[in-house]
C-alpha cells in the first residue's frame, strides 16, 4: 500500500514539473506548438488518473496564469490587474471543477466532510487535526480555513517519541522558520512579486487547505503534502536565494 502510494506521488510530482515548465516556456516564447499542447494534455491526464484534484487545481492555476500573462500586458493599473487575476482564477477553477463529480460546487463540501468523518473514525485522536463543528457549509469552512491552512503547511510541530514523527516535526519547524524569514525579507526589501508567484501561492494555499480538511490524519497529510511542497519550497528559495529567481525582483 505505502510503496504504491510513494510511487504515485513520484509520478505526479514529476508530471507537474514538466507541465509547469512547458507552460512557462510557451508564455516566454509567446508561442504554443502542437507538440507542447499534446504533452501538457497527456501529462495532466496522467496526473488526473492518480490524483484528479491535483490535476484540477494545477490546470486551473496554469490556465489562469497563461491568460493573465497575455492580458496583463494591456493593463497598467494595479487594481485592474488584481481584479483580472481574481476573475481569471475564479473562472478557471469553475471550469476545472467539472472534470470530476467530487469537485462539483454542489458536492465538494459534502465529499470533504465525509472524508474528514471517515478519518476521524479510524484515526488516533492524538494524530488528528480537529475543527470547530465542521459542516458542509461555506461559513463553516471559512471559519476553519485558517487552522486548515496552517496545519496543511506546517503540521506536525509537536514532538513525540516516534522517530518518524520527530523527523517530520523538525522538518516542519525548519519550513516554518524559512517561511517567516522569506516573508520578512520580502517586506523589508520591498521585492516585487511576479505574476507566476501569485498563482503559485494560490495553488499552495488552496491545496494545503483542502488536504488538511479532507485528510486530517497527520501521518497521511505528511505524505500528501508532496503535492504542493516542491512549489512552496521553490517560492521560499526564490526569496531567500541571493541570486533571486525571477519570481521576485
PDB file of C-alpha atoms in Angstrom:
ATOM      1  CA  UNK A   1       0.000   0.000   0.000  1.00  0.00           C
ATOM      2  CA  UNK A   2       2.632   2.515   1.067  1.00  0.00           C
ATOM      3  CA  UNK A   3       5.020   1.627  -1.753  1.00  0.00           C
ATOM      4  CA  UNK A   4       2.271   2.164  -4.321  1.00  0.00           C
ATOM      5  CA  UNK A   5       1.438   5.496  -2.686  1.00  0.00           C
ATOM      6  CA  UNK A   6       5.054   6.662  -2.840  1.00  0.00           C
ATOM      7  CA  UNK A   7       5.271   5.610  -6.488  1.00  0.00           C
ATOM      8  CA  UNK A   8       2.122   7.591  -7.339  1.00  0.00           C
ATOM      9  CA  UNK A   9       3.450  10.698  -5.593  1.00  0.00           C
ATOM     10  CA  UNK A  10       6.710  10.498  -7.529  1.00  0.00           C
ATOM     11  CA  UNK A  11       4.900  10.219 -10.867  1.00  0.00           C
ATOM     12  CA  UNK A  12       2.540  13.087 -10.026  1.00  0.00           C
ATOM     13  CA  UNK A  13       5.328  15.444  -8.920  1.00  0.00           C
ATOM     14  CA  UNK A  14       7.407  14.626 -11.987  1.00  0.00           C
ATOM     15  CA  UNK A  15       4.462  15.243 -14.316  1.00  0.00           C
ATOM     16  CA  UNK A  16       3.679  18.511 -12.508  1.00  0.00           C
ATOM     17  CA  UNK A  17       7.214  19.747 -13.100  1.00  0.00           C
ATOM     18  CA  UNK A  18       7.048  19.029 -16.827  1.00  0.00           C
ATOM     19  CA  UNK A  19       3.617  20.672 -17.191  1.00  0.00           C
ATOM     20  CA  UNK A  20       4.644  23.848 -15.358  1.00  0.00           C
ATOM     21  CA  UNK A  21       7.928  24.096 -17.272  1.00  0.00           C
ATOM     22  CA  UNK A  22       6.112  23.679 -20.599  1.00  0.00           C
ATOM     23  CA  UNK A  23       3.534  26.381 -19.802  1.00  0.00           C
ATOM     24  CA  UNK A  24       6.183  28.879 -18.655  1.00  0.00           C
ATOM     25  CA  UNK A  25       8.278  28.181 -21.756  1.00  0.00           C
ATOM     26  CA  UNK A  26       5.290  28.754 -24.043  1.00  0.00           C
ATOM     27  CA  UNK A  27       4.481  32.049 -22.314  1.00  0.00           C
ATOM     28  CA  UNK A  28       8.058  33.297 -22.505  1.00  0.00           C
ATOM     29  CA  UNK A  29       8.366  32.398 -26.179  1.00  0.00           C
ATOM     30  CA  UNK A  30       4.832  33.699 -26.884  1.00  0.00           C
ATOM     31  CA  UNK A  31       4.373  30.571 -28.936  1.00  0.00           C
ATOM     32  CA  UNK A  32       2.296  27.446 -28.406  1.00  0.00           C
ATOM     33  CA  UNK A  33       3.206  24.447 -30.545  1.00  0.00           C
ATOM     34  CA  UNK A  34       1.067  21.406 -31.216  1.00  0.00           C
ATOM     35  CA  UNK A  35       3.594  19.141 -29.520  1.00  0.00           C
ATOM     36  CA  UNK A  36       3.616  21.312 -26.390  1.00  0.00           C
ATOM     37  CA  UNK A  37      -0.178  21.187 -26.165  1.00  0.00           C
ATOM     38  CA  UNK A  38      -0.256  17.412 -26.628  1.00  0.00           C
ATOM     39  CA  UNK A  39       2.457  16.980 -23.996  1.00  0.00           C
ATOM     40  CA  UNK A  40       0.577  19.144 -21.475  1.00  0.00           C
ATOM     41  CA  UNK A  41      -2.697  17.312 -22.071  1.00  0.00           C
ATOM     42  CA  UNK A  42      -1.018  13.916 -21.723  1.00  0.00           C
ATOM     43  CA  UNK A  43       0.753  14.895 -18.502  1.00  0.00           C
ATOM     44  CA  UNK A  44      -2.378  16.434 -16.981  1.00  0.00           C
ATOM     45  CA  UNK A  45      -4.244  13.251 -17.868  1.00  0.00           C
ATOM     46  CA  UNK A  46      -1.541  11.249 -16.123  1.00  0.00           C
ATOM     47  CA  UNK A  47      -1.912  13.413 -13.009  1.00  0.00           C
ATOM     48  CA  UNK A  48      -5.699  13.109 -13.238  1.00  0.00           C
ATOM     49  CA  UNK A  49      -5.523   9.311 -13.215  1.00  0.00           C
ATOM     50  CA  UNK A  50      -3.606   9.295  -9.934  1.00  0.00           C
ATOM     51  CA  UNK A  51      -4.871  12.481  -8.251  1.00  0.00           C
ATOM     52  CA  UNK A  52      -7.733  14.225 -10.024  1.00  0.00           C
ATOM     53  CA  UNK A  53      -7.857  17.096  -7.517  1.00  0.00           C
ATOM     54  CA  UNK A  54      -4.211  17.966  -8.200  1.00  0.00           C
ATOM     55  CA  UNK A  55      -4.871  17.980 -11.944  1.00  0.00           C
ATOM     56  CA  UNK A  56      -7.893  20.247 -11.432  1.00  0.00           C
ATOM     57  CA  UNK A  57      -6.165  22.848  -9.255  1.00  0.00           C
ATOM     58  CA  UNK A  58      -2.900  22.800 -11.192  1.00  0.00           C
ATOM     59  CA  UNK A  59      -4.725  23.062 -14.526  1.00  0.00           C
ATOM     60  CA  UNK A  60      -6.859  25.945 -13.253  1.00  0.00           C
ATOM     61  CA  UNK A  61      -3.866  27.912 -11.955  1.00  0.00           C
ATOM     62  CA  UNK A  62      -1.851  27.376 -15.137  1.00  0.00           C
ATOM     63  CA  UNK A  63      -4.760  28.283 -17.410  1.00  0.00           C
ATOM     64  CA  UNK A  64      -5.464  31.452 -15.421  1.00  0.00           C
ATOM     65  CA  UNK A  65      -1.759  32.336 -15.419  1.00  0.00           C
ATOM     66  CA  UNK A  66      -1.480  31.871 -19.188  1.00  0.00           C
ATOM     67  CA  UNK A  67      -4.404  34.225 -19.864  1.00  0.00           C
ATOM     68  CA  UNK A  68      -3.198  36.704 -17.238  1.00  0.00           C
ATOM     69  CA  UNK A  69       0.291  36.835 -18.752  1.00  0.00           C
ATOM     70  CA  UNK A  70      -1.267  37.824 -22.090  1.00  0.00           C
ATOM     71  CA  UNK A  71      -3.986  40.194 -20.875  1.00  0.00           C
ATOM     72  CA  UNK A  72      -1.933  41.954 -18.191  1.00  0.00           C
ATOM     73  CA  UNK A  73       0.332  43.415 -20.878  1.00  0.00           C
ATOM     74  CA  UNK A  74      -2.562  45.635 -21.930  1.00  0.00           C
ATOM     75  CA  UNK A  75      -3.323  46.805 -18.363  1.00  0.00           C
ATOM     76  CA  UNK A  76      -1.280  49.297 -16.323  1.00  0.00           C
ATOM     77  CA  UNK A  77      -3.328  49.950 -13.183  1.00  0.00           C
ATOM     78  CA  UNK A  78      -2.669  47.612 -10.269  1.00  0.00           C
ATOM     79  CA  UNK A  79      -6.272  47.378  -9.091  1.00  0.00           C
ATOM     80  CA  UNK A  80      -7.380  46.364 -12.589  1.00  0.00           C
ATOM     81  CA  UNK A  81      -4.684  43.686 -12.686  1.00  0.00           C
ATOM     82  CA  UNK A  82      -5.753  42.438  -9.256  1.00  0.00           C
ATOM     83  CA  UNK A  83      -9.369  42.237 -10.418  1.00  0.00           C
ATOM     84  CA  UNK A  84      -8.272  40.446 -13.577  1.00  0.00           C
ATOM     85  CA  UNK A  85      -6.302  37.898 -11.547  1.00  0.00           C
ATOM     86  CA  UNK A  86      -9.276  37.179  -9.272  1.00  0.00           C
ATOM     87  CA  UNK A  87     -11.697  36.856 -12.199  1.00  0.00           C
ATOM     88  CA  UNK A  88      -9.406  34.546 -14.165  1.00  0.00           C
ATOM     89  CA  UNK A  89      -8.644  32.204 -11.272  1.00  0.00           C
ATOM     90  CA  UNK A  90     -12.351  32.063 -10.357  1.00  0.00           C
ATOM     91  CA  UNK A  91     -13.388  31.203 -13.911  1.00  0.00           C
ATOM     92  CA  UNK A  92     -10.579  28.652 -14.288  1.00  0.00           C
ATOM     93  CA  UNK A  93     -11.478  26.944 -11.007  1.00  0.00           C
ATOM     94  CA  UNK A  94     -15.107  26.810 -12.111  1.00  0.00           C
ATOM     95  CA  UNK A  95     -14.144  25.170 -15.410  1.00  0.00           C
ATOM     96  CA  UNK A  96     -11.777  22.592 -13.922  1.00  0.00           C
ATOM     97  CA  UNK A  97     -14.219  21.717 -11.140  1.00  0.00           C
ATOM     98  CA  UNK A  98     -16.241  19.986 -13.842  1.00  0.00           C
ATOM     99  CA  UNK A  99     -13.612  17.331 -14.546  1.00  0.00           C
ATOM    100  CA  UNK A 100     -14.749  15.116 -11.655  1.00  0.00           C
ATOM    101  CA  UNK A 101     -18.108  14.756  -9.842  1.00  0.00           C
ATOM    102  CA  UNK A 102     -16.457  15.144  -6.426  1.00  0.00           C
ATOM    103  CA  UNK A 103     -15.343  18.644  -7.410  1.00  0.00           C
ATOM    104  CA  UNK A 104     -18.765  19.948  -8.409  1.00  0.00           C
ATOM    105  CA  UNK A 105     -19.707  23.016  -6.378  1.00  0.00           C
ATOM    106  CA  UNK A 106     -22.827  21.192  -5.169  1.00  0.00           C
ATOM    107  CA  UNK A 107     -20.828  18.191  -3.888  1.00  0.00           C
ATOM    108  CA  UNK A 108     -17.307  19.214  -2.907  1.00  0.00           C
ATOM    109  CA  UNK A 109     -18.116  20.306   0.657  1.00  0.00           C
ATOM    110  CA  UNK A 110     -20.095  17.121   1.358  1.00  0.00           C
ATOM    111  CA  UNK A 111     -17.259  14.988  -0.027  1.00  0.00           C
ATOM    112  CA  UNK A 112     -14.668  16.750   2.146  1.00  0.00           C
ATOM    113  CA  UNK A 113     -16.780  16.435   5.304  1.00  0.00           C
ATOM    114  CA  UNK A 114     -17.384  12.729   4.648  1.00  0.00           C
ATOM    115  CA  UNK A 115     -13.649  12.195   4.161  1.00  0.00           C
ATOM    116  CA  UNK A 116     -12.985  14.044   7.402  1.00  0.00           C
ATOM    117  CA  UNK A 117     -15.514  11.930   9.294  1.00  0.00           C
ATOM    118  CA  UNK A 118     -14.023   8.731   7.851  1.00  0.00           C
ATOM    119  CA  UNK A 119     -10.540   9.702   9.066  1.00  0.00           C
ATOM    120  CA  UNK A 120     -11.973  10.790  12.409  1.00  0.00           C
ATOM    121  CA  UNK A 121     -13.441   7.316  12.910  1.00  0.00           C
ATOM    122  CA  UNK A 122     -10.236   5.357  12.278  1.00  0.00           C
ATOM    123  CA  UNK A 123      -7.536   7.776  13.487  1.00  0.00           C
ATOM    124  CA  UNK A 124      -5.874   8.103  16.860  1.00  0.00           C
ATOM    125  CA  UNK A 125      -7.197  11.370  18.392  1.00  0.00           C
ATOM    126  CA  UNK A 126      -3.605  12.453  19.100  1.00  0.00           C
ATOM    127  CA  UNK A 127      -2.827  12.259  15.367  1.00  0.00           C
ATOM    128  CA  UNK A 128      -5.974  14.029  14.183  1.00  0.00           C
ATOM    129  CA  UNK A 129      -6.456  17.665  13.185  1.00  0.00           C
ATOM    130  CA  UNK A 130      -9.760  18.720  14.695  1.00  0.00           C
ATOM    131  CA  UNK A 131     -12.013  21.584  13.626  1.00  0.00           C
ATOM    132  CA  UNK A 132     -14.773  23.551  15.280  1.00  0.00           C
ATOM    133  CA  UNK A 133     -18.088  21.953  14.305  1.00  0.00           C
ATOM    134  CA  UNK A 134     -17.073  21.263  10.681  1.00  0.00           C
ATOM    135  CA  UNK A 135     -20.149  21.141   8.451  1.00  0.00           C
ATOM    136  CA  UNK A 136     -20.805  21.088   4.714  1.00  0.00           C
ATOM    137  CA  UNK A 137     -21.336  24.856   4.505  1.00  0.00           C
ATOM    138  CA  UNK A 138     -19.143  27.671   3.206  1.00  0.00           C
ATOM    139  CA  UNK A 139     -19.497  29.516   6.509  1.00  0.00           C
ATOM    140  CA  UNK A 140     -18.113  26.546   8.453  1.00  0.00           C
ATOM    141  CA  UNK A 141     -15.257  26.064   6.004  1.00  0.00           C
ATOM    142  CA  UNK A 142     -14.301  29.750   6.062  1.00  0.00           C
ATOM    143  CA  UNK A 143     -14.322  29.708   9.866  1.00  0.00           C
ATOM    144  CA  UNK A 144     -11.968  26.717   9.981  1.00  0.00           C
ATOM    145  CA  UNK A 145      -9.823  27.642   6.960  1.00  0.00           C
ATOM    146  CA  UNK A 146      -7.043  29.481   8.872  1.00  0.00           C
ATOM    147  CA  UNK A 147      -6.377  26.406  11.020  1.00  0.00           C
ATOM    148  CA  UNK A 148      -6.614  24.111   7.984  1.00  0.00           C
ATOM    149  CA  UNK A 149      -4.149  26.252   6.035  1.00  0.00           C
ATOM    150  CA  UNK A 150      -1.609  26.399   8.856  1.00  0.00           C
ATOM    151  CA  UNK A 151      -1.970  22.672   9.570  1.00  0.00           C
ATOM    152  CA  UNK A 152      -1.693  21.789   5.893  1.00  0.00           C
ATOM    153  CA  UNK A 153       1.536  23.760   5.584  1.00  0.00           C
ATOM    154  CA  UNK A 154       3.266  23.003   8.889  1.00  0.00           C
ATOM    155  CA  UNK A 155       1.691  20.067  10.766  1.00  0.00           C
ATOM    156  CA  UNK A 156       3.012  18.345  12.806  1.00  0.00           C
ATOM    157  CA  UNK A 157       5.011  20.737  15.000  1.00  0.00           C
ATOM    158  CA  UNK A 158       4.705  18.830  18.274  1.00  0.00           C
ATOM    159  CA  UNK A 159       7.497  16.374  19.111  1.00  0.00           C
ATOM    160  CA  UNK A 160       6.691  12.789  20.156  1.00  0.00           C
ATOM    161  CA  UNK A 161       8.759   9.721  20.901  1.00  0.00           C
ATOM    162  CA  UNK A 162       8.235   8.205  17.457  1.00  0.00           C
ATOM    163  CA  UNK A 163      11.359   8.688  15.341  1.00  0.00           C
ATOM    164  CA  UNK A 164       9.455   9.420  12.125  1.00  0.00           C
ATOM    165  CA  UNK A 165       7.222  11.911  13.926  1.00  0.00           C
ATOM    166  CA  UNK A 166      10.276  13.719  15.346  1.00  0.00           C
ATOM    167  CA  UNK A 167      11.832  13.907  11.891  1.00  0.00           C
ATOM    168  CA  UNK A 168       8.633  15.328  10.413  1.00  0.00           C
ATOM    169  CA  UNK A 169       8.267  17.851  13.259  1.00  0.00           C
ATOM    170  CA  UNK A 170      11.856  19.079  12.799  1.00  0.00           C
ATOM    171  CA  UNK A 171      11.262  19.402   9.079  1.00  0.00           C
ATOM    172  CA  UNK A 172       8.132  21.473   9.662  1.00  0.00           C
ATOM    173  CA  UNK A 173       9.818  23.752  12.204  1.00  0.00           C
ATOM    174  CA  UNK A 174      12.519  24.390   9.620  1.00  0.00           C
ATOM    175  CA  UNK A 175       9.884  25.057   6.978  1.00  0.00           C
ATOM    176  CA  UNK A 176       8.033  27.453   9.298  1.00  0.00           C
ATOM    177  CA  UNK A 177      11.203  29.412  10.088  1.00  0.00           C
ATOM    178  CA  UNK A 178      12.122  29.609   6.411  1.00  0.00           C
ATOM    179  CA  UNK A 179       8.620  30.832   5.549  1.00  0.00           C
ATOM    180  CA  UNK A 180       8.752  33.561   8.215  1.00  0.00           C
ATOM    181  CA  UNK A 181      12.216  34.589   7.009  1.00  0.00           C
ATOM    182  CA  UNK A 182      11.013  34.753   3.414  1.00  0.00           C
ATOM    183  CA  UNK A 183       8.033  36.961   4.287  1.00  0.00           C
ATOM    184  CA  UNK A 184      10.219  39.232   6.426  1.00  0.00           C
ATOM    185  CA  UNK A 185      12.778  39.621   3.632  1.00  0.00           C
ATOM    186  CA  UNK A 186      10.025  40.152   1.067  1.00  0.00           C
ATOM    187  CA  UNK A 187       8.585  43.038   3.081  1.00  0.00           C
ATOM    188  CA  UNK A 188      11.912  44.501   4.190  1.00  0.00           C
ATOM    189  CA  UNK A 189      13.427  44.635   0.716  1.00  0.00           C
ATOM    190  CA  UNK A 190      10.102  45.541  -0.920  1.00  0.00           C
ATOM    191  CA  UNK A 191      10.594  42.886  -3.577  1.00  0.00           C
ATOM    192  CA  UNK A 192       8.190  42.982  -6.494  1.00  0.00           C
ATOM    193  CA  UNK A 193       6.148  39.804  -6.811  1.00  0.00           C
ATOM    194  CA  UNK A 194       5.898  38.462 -10.350  1.00  0.00           C
ATOM    195  CA  UNK A 195       2.529  37.099 -11.603  1.00  0.00           C
ATOM    196  CA  UNK A 196       3.705  33.478 -11.665  1.00  0.00           C
ATOM    197  CA  UNK A 197       4.388  33.708  -7.912  1.00  0.00           C
ATOM    198  CA  UNK A 198       0.809  34.816  -7.204  1.00  0.00           C
ATOM    199  CA  UNK A 199      -0.607  31.769  -8.970  1.00  0.00           C
ATOM    200  CA  UNK A 200       1.922  29.514  -7.247  1.00  0.00           C
ATOM    201  CA  UNK A 201       0.845  30.951  -3.883  1.00  0.00           C
ATOM    202  CA  UNK A 202      -2.805  30.322  -4.742  1.00  0.00           C
ATOM    203  CA  UNK A 203      -2.009  26.728  -5.683  1.00  0.00           C
ATOM    204  CA  UNK A 204      -0.084  26.094  -2.451  1.00  0.00           C
ATOM    205  CA  UNK A 205      -2.652  27.772  -0.181  1.00  0.00           C
ATOM    206  CA  UNK A 206      -5.701  26.077  -1.710  1.00  0.00           C
ATOM    207  CA  UNK A 207      -4.077  22.639  -1.910  1.00  0.00           C
ATOM    208  CA  UNK A 208      -2.766  22.806   1.668  1.00  0.00           C
ATOM    209  CA  UNK A 209      -6.164  23.887   2.997  1.00  0.00           C
ATOM    210  CA  UNK A 210      -8.163  21.251   1.127  1.00  0.00           C
ATOM    211  CA  UNK A 211      -5.795  18.442   2.090  1.00  0.00           C
ATOM    212  CA  UNK A 212      -5.901  19.421   5.767  1.00  0.00           C
ATOM    213  CA  UNK A 213      -9.709  19.314   5.647  1.00  0.00           C
ATOM    214  CA  UNK A 214     -10.108  16.078   3.717  1.00  0.00           C
ATOM    215  CA  UNK A 215      -7.115  14.149   5.131  1.00  0.00           C
ATOM    216  CA  UNK A 216      -6.852  15.347   8.754  1.00  0.00           C
ATOM    217  CA  UNK A 217      -4.729  12.398   9.884  1.00  0.00           C
ATOM    218  CA  UNK A 218      -1.280  13.925  10.360  1.00  0.00           C
ATOM    219  CA  UNK A 219       0.577  10.871   9.077  1.00  0.00           C
ATOM    220  CA  UNK A 220      -1.466  10.827   5.881  1.00  0.00           C
ATOM    221  CA  UNK A 221      -1.184  14.581   5.468  1.00  0.00           C
ATOM    222  CA  UNK A 222       2.614  14.456   5.662  1.00  0.00           C
ATOM    223  CA  UNK A 223       2.654  12.145   2.624  1.00  0.00           C
ATOM    224  CA  UNK A 224       0.041  14.123   0.705  1.00  0.00           C
ATOM    225  CA  UNK A 225       1.950  17.386   1.202  1.00  0.00           C
ATOM    226  CA  UNK A 226       4.262  16.370  -1.615  1.00  0.00           C
ATOM    227  CA  UNK A 227       1.526  17.640  -3.968  1.00  0.00           C
ATOM    228  CA  UNK A 228       2.419  21.235  -3.111  1.00  0.00           C
ATOM    229  CA  UNK A 229       5.658  21.141  -1.089  1.00  0.00           C
ATOM    230  CA  UNK A 230       8.024  21.458  -4.105  1.00  0.00           C
ATOM    231  CA  UNK A 231       6.172  24.602  -5.233  1.00  0.00           C
ATOM    232  CA  UNK A 232       6.275  26.044  -1.726  1.00  0.00           C
ATOM    233  CA  UNK A 233       9.997  25.368  -1.361  1.00  0.00           C
ATOM    234  CA  UNK A 234      10.679  26.959  -4.749  1.00  0.00           C
ATOM    235  CA  UNK A 235       8.829  30.117  -3.683  1.00  0.00           C
ATOM    236  CA  UNK A 236      10.762  30.306  -0.411  1.00  0.00           C
ATOM    237  CA  UNK A 237      14.083  29.695  -2.162  1.00  0.00           C
ATOM    238  CA  UNK A 238      13.259  32.378  -4.705  1.00  0.00           C
ATOM    239  CA  UNK A 239      13.096  34.954  -1.920  1.00  0.00           C
ATOM    240  CA  UNK A 240      15.987  33.736   0.227  1.00  0.00           C
ATOM    241  CA  UNK A 241      18.405  32.955  -2.620  1.00  0.00           C
ATOM    242  CA  UNK A 242      20.788  35.927  -3.038  1.00  0.00           C
ATOM    243  CA  UNK A 243      20.739  35.441  -6.814  1.00  0.00           C
ATOM    244  CA  UNK A 244      16.907  35.633  -6.753  1.00  0.00           C
ATOM    245  CA  UNK A 245      14.805  33.652  -9.169  1.00  0.00           C
ATOM    246  CA  UNK A 246      12.599  35.654 -11.489  1.00  0.00           C
ATOM    247  CA  UNK A 247       9.533  35.206  -9.313  1.00  0.00           C
ATOM    248  CA  UNK A 248      10.641  38.128  -7.125  1.00  0.00           C
ATOM    249  CA  UNK A 249      12.556  41.232  -8.158  1.00  0.00           C
TER     250      UNK A 249
END
